[in-house]
PDB file of C-alpha atoms in Angstrom:
ATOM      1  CA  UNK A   1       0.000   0.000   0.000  1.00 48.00           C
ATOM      2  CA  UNK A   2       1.871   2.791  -1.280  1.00 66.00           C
ATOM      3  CA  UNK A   3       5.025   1.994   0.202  1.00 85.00           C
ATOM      4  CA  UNK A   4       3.768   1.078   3.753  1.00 94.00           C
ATOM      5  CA  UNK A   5       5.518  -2.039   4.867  1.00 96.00           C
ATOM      6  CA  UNK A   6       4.361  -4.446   7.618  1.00 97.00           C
ATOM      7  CA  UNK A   7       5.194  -8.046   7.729  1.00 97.00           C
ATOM      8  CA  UNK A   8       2.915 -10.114   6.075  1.00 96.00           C
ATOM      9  CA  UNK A   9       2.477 -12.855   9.671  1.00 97.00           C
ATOM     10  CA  UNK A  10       4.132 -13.039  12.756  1.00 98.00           C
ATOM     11  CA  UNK A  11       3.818 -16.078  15.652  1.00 97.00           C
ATOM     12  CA  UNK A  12       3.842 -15.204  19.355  1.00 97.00           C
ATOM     13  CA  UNK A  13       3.339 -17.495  22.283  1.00 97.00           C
ATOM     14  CA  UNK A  14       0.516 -16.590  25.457  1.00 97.00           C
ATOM     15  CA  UNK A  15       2.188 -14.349  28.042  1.00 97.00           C
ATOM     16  CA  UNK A  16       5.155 -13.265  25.664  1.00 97.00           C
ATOM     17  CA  UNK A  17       5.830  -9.742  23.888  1.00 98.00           C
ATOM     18  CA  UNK A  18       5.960  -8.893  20.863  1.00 98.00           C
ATOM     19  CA  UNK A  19       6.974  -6.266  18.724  1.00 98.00           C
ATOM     20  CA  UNK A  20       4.611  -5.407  15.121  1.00 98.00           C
ATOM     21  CA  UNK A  21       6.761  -3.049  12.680  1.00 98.00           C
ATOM     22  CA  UNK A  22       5.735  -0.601  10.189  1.00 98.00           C
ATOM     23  CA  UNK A  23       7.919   1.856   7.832  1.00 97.00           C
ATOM     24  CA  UNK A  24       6.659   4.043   5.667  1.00 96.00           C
ATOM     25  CA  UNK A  25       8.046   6.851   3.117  1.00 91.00           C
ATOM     26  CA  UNK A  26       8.154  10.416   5.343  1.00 87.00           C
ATOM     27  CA  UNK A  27       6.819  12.694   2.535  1.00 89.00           C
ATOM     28  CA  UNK A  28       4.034  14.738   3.911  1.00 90.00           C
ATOM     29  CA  UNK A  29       3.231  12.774   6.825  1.00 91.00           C
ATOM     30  CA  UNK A  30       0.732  14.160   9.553  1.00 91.00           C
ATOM     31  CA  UNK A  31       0.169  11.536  11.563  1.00 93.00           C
ATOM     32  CA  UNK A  32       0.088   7.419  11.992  1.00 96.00           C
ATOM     33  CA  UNK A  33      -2.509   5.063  13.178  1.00 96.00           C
ATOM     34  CA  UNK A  34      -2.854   1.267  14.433  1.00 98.00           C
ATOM     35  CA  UNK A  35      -5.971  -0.245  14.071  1.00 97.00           C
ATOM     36  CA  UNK A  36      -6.826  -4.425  15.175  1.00 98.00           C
ATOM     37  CA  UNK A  37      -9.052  -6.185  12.721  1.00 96.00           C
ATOM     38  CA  UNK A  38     -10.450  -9.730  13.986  1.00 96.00           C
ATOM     39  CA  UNK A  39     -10.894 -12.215  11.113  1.00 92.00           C
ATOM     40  CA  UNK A  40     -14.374 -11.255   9.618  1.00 88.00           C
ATOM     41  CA  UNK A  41     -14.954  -7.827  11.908  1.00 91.00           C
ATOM     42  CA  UNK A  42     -14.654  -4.855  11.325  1.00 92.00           C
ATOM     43  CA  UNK A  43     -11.154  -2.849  11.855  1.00 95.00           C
ATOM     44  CA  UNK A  44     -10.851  -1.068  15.237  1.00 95.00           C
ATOM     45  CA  UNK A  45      -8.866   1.564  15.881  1.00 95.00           C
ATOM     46  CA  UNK A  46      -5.881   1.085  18.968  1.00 97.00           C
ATOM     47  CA  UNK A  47      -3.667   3.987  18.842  1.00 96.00           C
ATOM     48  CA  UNK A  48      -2.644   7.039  16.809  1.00 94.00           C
ATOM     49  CA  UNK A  49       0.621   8.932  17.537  1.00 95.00           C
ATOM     50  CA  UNK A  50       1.724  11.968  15.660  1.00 93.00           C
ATOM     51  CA  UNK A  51       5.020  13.056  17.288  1.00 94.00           C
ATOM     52  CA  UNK A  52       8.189  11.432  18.591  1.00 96.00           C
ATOM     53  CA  UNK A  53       8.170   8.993  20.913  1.00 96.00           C
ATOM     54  CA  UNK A  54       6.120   5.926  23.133  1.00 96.00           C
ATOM     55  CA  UNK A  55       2.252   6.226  23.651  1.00 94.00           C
ATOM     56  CA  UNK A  56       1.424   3.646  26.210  1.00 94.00           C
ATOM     57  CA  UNK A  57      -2.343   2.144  26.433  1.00 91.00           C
ATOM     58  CA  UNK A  58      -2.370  -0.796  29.312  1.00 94.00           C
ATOM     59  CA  UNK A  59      -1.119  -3.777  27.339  1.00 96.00           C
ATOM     60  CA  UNK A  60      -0.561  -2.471  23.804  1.00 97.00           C
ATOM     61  CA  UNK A  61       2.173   0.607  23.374  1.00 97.00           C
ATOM     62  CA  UNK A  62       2.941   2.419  20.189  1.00 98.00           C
ATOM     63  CA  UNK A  63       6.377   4.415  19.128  1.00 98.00           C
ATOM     64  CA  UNK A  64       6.688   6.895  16.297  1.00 97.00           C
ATOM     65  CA  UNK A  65      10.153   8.483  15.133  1.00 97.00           C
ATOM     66  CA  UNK A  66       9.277  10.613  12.387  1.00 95.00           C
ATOM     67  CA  UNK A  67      12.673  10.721  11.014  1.00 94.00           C
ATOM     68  CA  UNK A  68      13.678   7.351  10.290  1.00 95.00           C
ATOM     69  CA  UNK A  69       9.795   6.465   9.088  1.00 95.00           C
ATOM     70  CA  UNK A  70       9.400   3.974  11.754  1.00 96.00           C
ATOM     71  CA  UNK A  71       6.765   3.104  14.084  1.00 98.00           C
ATOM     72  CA  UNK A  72       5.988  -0.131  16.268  1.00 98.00           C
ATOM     73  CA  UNK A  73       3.291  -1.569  18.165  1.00 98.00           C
ATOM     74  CA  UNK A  74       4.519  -3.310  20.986  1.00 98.00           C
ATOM     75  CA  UNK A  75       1.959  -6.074  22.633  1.00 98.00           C
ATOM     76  CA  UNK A  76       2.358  -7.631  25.920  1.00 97.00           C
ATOM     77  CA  UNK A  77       1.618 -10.003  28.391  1.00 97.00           C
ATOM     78  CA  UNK A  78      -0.224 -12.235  25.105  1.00 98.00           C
ATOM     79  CA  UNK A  79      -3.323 -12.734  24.984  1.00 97.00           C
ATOM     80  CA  UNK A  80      -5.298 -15.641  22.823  1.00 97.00           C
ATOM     81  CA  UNK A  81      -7.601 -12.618  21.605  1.00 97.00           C
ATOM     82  CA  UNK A  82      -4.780 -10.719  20.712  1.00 98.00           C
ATOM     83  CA  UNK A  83      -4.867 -13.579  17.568  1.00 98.00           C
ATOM     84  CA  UNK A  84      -5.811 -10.717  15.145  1.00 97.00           C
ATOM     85  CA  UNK A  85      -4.378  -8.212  11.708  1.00 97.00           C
ATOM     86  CA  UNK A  86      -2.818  -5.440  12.935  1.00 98.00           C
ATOM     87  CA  UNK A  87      -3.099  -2.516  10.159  1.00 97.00           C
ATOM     88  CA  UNK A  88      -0.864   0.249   9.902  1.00 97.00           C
ATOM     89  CA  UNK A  89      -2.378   3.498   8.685  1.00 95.00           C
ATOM     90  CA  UNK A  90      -0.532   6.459   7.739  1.00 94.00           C
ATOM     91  CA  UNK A  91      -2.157  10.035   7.171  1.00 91.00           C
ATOM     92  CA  UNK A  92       0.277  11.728   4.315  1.00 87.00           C
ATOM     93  CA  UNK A  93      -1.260  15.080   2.836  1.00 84.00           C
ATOM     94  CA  UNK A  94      -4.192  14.311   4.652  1.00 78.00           C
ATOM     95  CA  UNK A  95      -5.281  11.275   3.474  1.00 83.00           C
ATOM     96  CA  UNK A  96      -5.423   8.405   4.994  1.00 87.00           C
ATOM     97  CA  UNK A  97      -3.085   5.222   3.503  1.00 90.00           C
ATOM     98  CA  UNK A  98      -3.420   1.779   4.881  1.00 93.00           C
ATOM     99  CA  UNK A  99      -0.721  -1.213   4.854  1.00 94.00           C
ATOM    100  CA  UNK A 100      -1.659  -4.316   4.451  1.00 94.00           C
ATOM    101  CA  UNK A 101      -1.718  -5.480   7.628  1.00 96.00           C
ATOM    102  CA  UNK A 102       0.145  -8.289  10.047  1.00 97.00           C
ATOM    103  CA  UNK A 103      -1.454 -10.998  10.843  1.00 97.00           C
ATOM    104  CA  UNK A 104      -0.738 -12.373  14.476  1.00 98.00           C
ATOM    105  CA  UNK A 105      -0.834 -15.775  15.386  1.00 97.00           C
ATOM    106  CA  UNK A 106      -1.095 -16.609  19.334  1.00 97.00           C
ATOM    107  CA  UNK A 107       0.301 -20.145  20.275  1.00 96.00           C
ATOM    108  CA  UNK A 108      -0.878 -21.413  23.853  1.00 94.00           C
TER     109      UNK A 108
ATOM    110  CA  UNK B   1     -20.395   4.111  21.023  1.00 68.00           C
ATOM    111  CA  UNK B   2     -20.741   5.547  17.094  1.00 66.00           C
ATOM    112  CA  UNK B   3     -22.493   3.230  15.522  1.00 91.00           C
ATOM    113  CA  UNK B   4     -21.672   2.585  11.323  1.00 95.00           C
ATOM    114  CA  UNK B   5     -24.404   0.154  10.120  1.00 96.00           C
ATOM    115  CA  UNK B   6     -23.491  -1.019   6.505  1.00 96.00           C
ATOM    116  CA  UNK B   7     -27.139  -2.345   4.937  1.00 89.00           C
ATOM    117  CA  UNK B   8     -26.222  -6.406   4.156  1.00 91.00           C
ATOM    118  CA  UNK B   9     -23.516  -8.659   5.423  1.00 93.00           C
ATOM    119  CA  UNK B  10     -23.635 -11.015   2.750  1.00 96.00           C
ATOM    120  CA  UNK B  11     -24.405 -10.325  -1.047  1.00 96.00           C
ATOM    121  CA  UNK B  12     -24.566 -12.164  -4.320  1.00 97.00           C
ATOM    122  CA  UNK B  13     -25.116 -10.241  -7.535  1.00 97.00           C
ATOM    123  CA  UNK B  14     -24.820 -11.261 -11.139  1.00 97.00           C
ATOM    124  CA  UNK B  15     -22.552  -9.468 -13.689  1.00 97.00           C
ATOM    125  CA  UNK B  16     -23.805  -6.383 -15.192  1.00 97.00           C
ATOM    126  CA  UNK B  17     -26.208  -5.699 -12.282  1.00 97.00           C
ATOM    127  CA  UNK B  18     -26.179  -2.160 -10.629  1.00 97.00           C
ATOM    128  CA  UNK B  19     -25.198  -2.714  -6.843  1.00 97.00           C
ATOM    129  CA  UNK B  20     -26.061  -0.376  -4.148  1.00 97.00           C
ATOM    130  CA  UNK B  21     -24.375  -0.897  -0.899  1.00 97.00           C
ATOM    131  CA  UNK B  22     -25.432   1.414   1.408  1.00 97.00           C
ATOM    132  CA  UNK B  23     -24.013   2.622   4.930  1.00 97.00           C
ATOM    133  CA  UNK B  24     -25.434   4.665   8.159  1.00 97.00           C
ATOM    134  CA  UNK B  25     -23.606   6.038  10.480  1.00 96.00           C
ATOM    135  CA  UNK B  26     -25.447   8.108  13.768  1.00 94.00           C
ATOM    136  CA  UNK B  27     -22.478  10.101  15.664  1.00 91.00           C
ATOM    137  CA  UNK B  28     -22.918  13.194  13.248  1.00 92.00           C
ATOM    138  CA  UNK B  29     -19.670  12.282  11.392  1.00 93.00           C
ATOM    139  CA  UNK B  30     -18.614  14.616   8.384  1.00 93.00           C
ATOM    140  CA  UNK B  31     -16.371  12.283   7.123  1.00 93.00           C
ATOM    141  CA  UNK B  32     -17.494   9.086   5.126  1.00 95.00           C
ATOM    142  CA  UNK B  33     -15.128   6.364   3.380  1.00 96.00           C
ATOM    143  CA  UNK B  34     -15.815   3.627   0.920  1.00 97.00           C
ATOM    144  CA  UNK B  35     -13.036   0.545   0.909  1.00 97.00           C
ATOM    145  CA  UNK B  36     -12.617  -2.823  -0.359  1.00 97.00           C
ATOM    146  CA  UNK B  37     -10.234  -5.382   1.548  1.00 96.00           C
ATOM    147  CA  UNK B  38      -8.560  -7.986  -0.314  1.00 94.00           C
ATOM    148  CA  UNK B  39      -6.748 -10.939   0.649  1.00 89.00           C
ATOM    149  CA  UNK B  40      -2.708  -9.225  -0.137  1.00 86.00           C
ATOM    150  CA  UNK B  41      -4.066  -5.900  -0.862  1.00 89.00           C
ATOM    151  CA  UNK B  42      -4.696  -4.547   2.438  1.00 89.00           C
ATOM    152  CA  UNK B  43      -7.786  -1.741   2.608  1.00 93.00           C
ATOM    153  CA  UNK B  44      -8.000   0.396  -0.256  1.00 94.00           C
ATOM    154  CA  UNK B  45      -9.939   2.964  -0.574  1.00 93.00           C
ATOM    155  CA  UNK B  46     -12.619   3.869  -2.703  1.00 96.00           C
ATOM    156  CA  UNK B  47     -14.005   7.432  -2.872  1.00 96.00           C
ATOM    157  CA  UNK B  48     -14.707   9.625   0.324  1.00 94.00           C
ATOM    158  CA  UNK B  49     -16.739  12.820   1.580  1.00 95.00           C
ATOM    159  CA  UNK B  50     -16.050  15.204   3.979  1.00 91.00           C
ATOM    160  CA  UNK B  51     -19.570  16.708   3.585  1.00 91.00           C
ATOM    161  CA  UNK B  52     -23.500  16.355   2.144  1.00 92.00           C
ATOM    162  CA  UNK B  53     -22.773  16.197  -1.946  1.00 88.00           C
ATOM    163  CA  UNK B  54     -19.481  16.363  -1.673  1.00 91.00           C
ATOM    164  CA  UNK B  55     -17.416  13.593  -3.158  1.00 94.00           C
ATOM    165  CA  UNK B  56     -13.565  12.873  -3.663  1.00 93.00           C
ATOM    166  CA  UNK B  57     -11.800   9.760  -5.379  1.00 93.00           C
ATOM    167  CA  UNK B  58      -9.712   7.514  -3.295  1.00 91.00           C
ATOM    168  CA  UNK B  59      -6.980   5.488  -5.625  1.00 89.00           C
ATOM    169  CA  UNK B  60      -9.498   3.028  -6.578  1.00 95.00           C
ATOM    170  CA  UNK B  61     -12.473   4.738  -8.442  1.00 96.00           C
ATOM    171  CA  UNK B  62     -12.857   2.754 -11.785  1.00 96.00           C
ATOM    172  CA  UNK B  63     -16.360   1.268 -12.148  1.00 96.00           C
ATOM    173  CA  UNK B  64     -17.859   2.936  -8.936  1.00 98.00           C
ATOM    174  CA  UNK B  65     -19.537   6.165  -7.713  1.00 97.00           C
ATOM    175  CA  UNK B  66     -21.083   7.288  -4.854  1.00 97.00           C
ATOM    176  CA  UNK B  67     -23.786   9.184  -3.490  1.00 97.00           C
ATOM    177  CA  UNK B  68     -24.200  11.363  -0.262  1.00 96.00           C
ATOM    178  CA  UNK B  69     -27.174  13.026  -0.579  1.00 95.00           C
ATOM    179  CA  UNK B  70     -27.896  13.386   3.821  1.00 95.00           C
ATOM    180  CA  UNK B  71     -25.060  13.520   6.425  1.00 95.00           C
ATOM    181  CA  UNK B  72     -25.649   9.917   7.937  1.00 96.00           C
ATOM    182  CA  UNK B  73     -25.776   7.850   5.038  1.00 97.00           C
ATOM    183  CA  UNK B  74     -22.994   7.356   2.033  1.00 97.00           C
ATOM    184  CA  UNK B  75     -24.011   5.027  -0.961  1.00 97.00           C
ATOM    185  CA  UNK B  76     -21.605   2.855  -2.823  1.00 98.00           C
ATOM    186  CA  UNK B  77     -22.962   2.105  -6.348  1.00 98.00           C
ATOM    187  CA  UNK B  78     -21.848  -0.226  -8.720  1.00 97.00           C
ATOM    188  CA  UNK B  79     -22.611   0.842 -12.136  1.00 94.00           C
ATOM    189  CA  UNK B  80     -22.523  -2.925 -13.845  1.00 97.00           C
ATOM    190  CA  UNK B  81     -21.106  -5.211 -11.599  1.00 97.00           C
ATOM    191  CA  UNK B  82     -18.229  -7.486 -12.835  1.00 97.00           C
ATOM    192  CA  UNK B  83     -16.628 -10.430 -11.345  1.00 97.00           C
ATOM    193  CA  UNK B  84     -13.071  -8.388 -10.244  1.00 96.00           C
ATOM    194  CA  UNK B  85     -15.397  -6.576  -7.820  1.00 98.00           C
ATOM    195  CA  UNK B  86     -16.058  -9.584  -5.633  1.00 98.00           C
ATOM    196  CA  UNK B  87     -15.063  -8.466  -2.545  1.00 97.00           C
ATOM    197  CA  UNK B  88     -15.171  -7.008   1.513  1.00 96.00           C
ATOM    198  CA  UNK B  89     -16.530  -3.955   1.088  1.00 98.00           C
ATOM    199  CA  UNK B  90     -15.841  -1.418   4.258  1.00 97.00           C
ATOM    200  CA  UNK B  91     -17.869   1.723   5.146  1.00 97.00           C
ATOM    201  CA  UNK B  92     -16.218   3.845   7.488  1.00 96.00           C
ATOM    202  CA  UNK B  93     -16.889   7.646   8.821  1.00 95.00           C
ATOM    203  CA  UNK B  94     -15.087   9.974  11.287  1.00 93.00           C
ATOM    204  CA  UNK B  95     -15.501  13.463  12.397  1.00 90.00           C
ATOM    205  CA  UNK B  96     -13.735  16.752  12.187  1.00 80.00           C
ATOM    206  CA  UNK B  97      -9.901  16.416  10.873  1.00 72.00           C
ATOM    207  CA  UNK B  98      -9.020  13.785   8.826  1.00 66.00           C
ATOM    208  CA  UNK B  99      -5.811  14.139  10.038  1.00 67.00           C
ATOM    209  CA  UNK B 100      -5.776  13.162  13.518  1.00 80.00           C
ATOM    210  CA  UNK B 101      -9.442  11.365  14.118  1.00 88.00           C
ATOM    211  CA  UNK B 102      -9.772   7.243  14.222  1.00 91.00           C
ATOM    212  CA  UNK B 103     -12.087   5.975  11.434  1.00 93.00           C
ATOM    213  CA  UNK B 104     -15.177   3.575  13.109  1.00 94.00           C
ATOM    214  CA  UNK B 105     -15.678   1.110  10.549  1.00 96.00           C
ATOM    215  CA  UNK B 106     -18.599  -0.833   9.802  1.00 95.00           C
ATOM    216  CA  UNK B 107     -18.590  -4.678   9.674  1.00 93.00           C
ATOM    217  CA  UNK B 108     -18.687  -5.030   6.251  1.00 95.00           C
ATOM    218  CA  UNK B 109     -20.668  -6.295   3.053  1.00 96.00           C
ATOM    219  CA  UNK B 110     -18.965  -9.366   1.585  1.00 96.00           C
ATOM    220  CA  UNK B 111     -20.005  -9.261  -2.224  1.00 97.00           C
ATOM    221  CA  UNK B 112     -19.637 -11.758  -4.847  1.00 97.00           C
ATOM    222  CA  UNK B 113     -20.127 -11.179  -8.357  1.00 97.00           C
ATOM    223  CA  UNK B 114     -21.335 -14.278 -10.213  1.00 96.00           C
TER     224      UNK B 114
END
């Protein structure tokens, strides 16, 4: 999606951490989202940072560095119904640009 | 809780049939979004509005338009229907800036073209 890049699937195990990247090109950003889509539902939205830095939200935390086109979500303490896509949304010029998402298998 | 109600879950439609897929939403949202989700393709979007009869392509517009004719409601309207159309088909609206407000999605029509 327009040179948003996520990987495609990612494994974790219950009770573990894990770490979802997401680059993107820095021309006329504004602002980046995270949004957790359960297979067949409707995307939901987690996070949205806009400067520098960690936003923390109980068990999920997101970092932006505007420079380097970076951002993570960070998930801990697994979950099984963390088992979900993560999508990766970046506003640039306004509009809004989706990756394609990570898909995140939980193993018990 | 803003509520976006998209009108069918499921849909089957025949090629060269117009399609109307129609979405609600009741928070007072200016903002209105039309995607389709593909398996590899991620969400892409579709056209948009930011207001009543306003309407702006998204990077997908070929073989669609749309229709916002009241605040609450944004219409998705396939002109003939073809079988590269089958798809998850996502409504979404948010208010104010575009910039910095989440989009509340709908749950989606899944449409197949036969």
């Amino acid at each position: 999606g327009q040179n948003i890049d996520q990987p495609t699937e990612m494994t974790a195990t219950e009770g573990a951490i894990v770490q979802i990247n997401c680059t993107y090109q820095t021309s006329g950003f504004n602002g980046l989202f995270w949004y957790q889509q359960h297979a067949g539902e409707a995307p939901t939205f987690l996070s949205y940072n806009v400067l520098d830095g960690l936003e923390e939200k109980g068990r999920f935390s997101s970092f932006l560095s505007r420079s380097k086109g970076y951002s993570y979500l960070l998930l801990k303490e697994l979950q099984m119904k963390d088992s979900a896509s993560y999508l990766c949304a970046v506003n640039r010029d306004d509009k809004i640009i989706f990756g394609k998402g990570t898909r995140l298998h939980i193993l018990p | 809780d803003v509520k976006v109600t998209q009108s069918s879950r499921y849909l089957v439609k025949r090629t060269g049939e117009k399609v109307f897929l129609e979405c609600v939403q009741d928070m007072d949202h200016e903002n209105m979004f039309w995607y389709r989700q593909d398996p590899g393709l991620g969400l892409r979007l579709i056209y948009f509005s930011y207001d009543v009869k306003m309407k702006e392509k998204g990077d997908i517009p070929e073989g669609y338009s749309v229709s916002r004719e009241k605040k609450e409601r944004f219409s998705l309207i396939l002109e003939s229907a073809s079988t590269n159309q089958t798809s998850m088909y996502l409504c979404a609206s948010s208010s104010g800036a575009v910039s910095n407000q989440p989009q509340h999605f709908g749950d989606g029509t899944r449409l197949s073209i036969l």
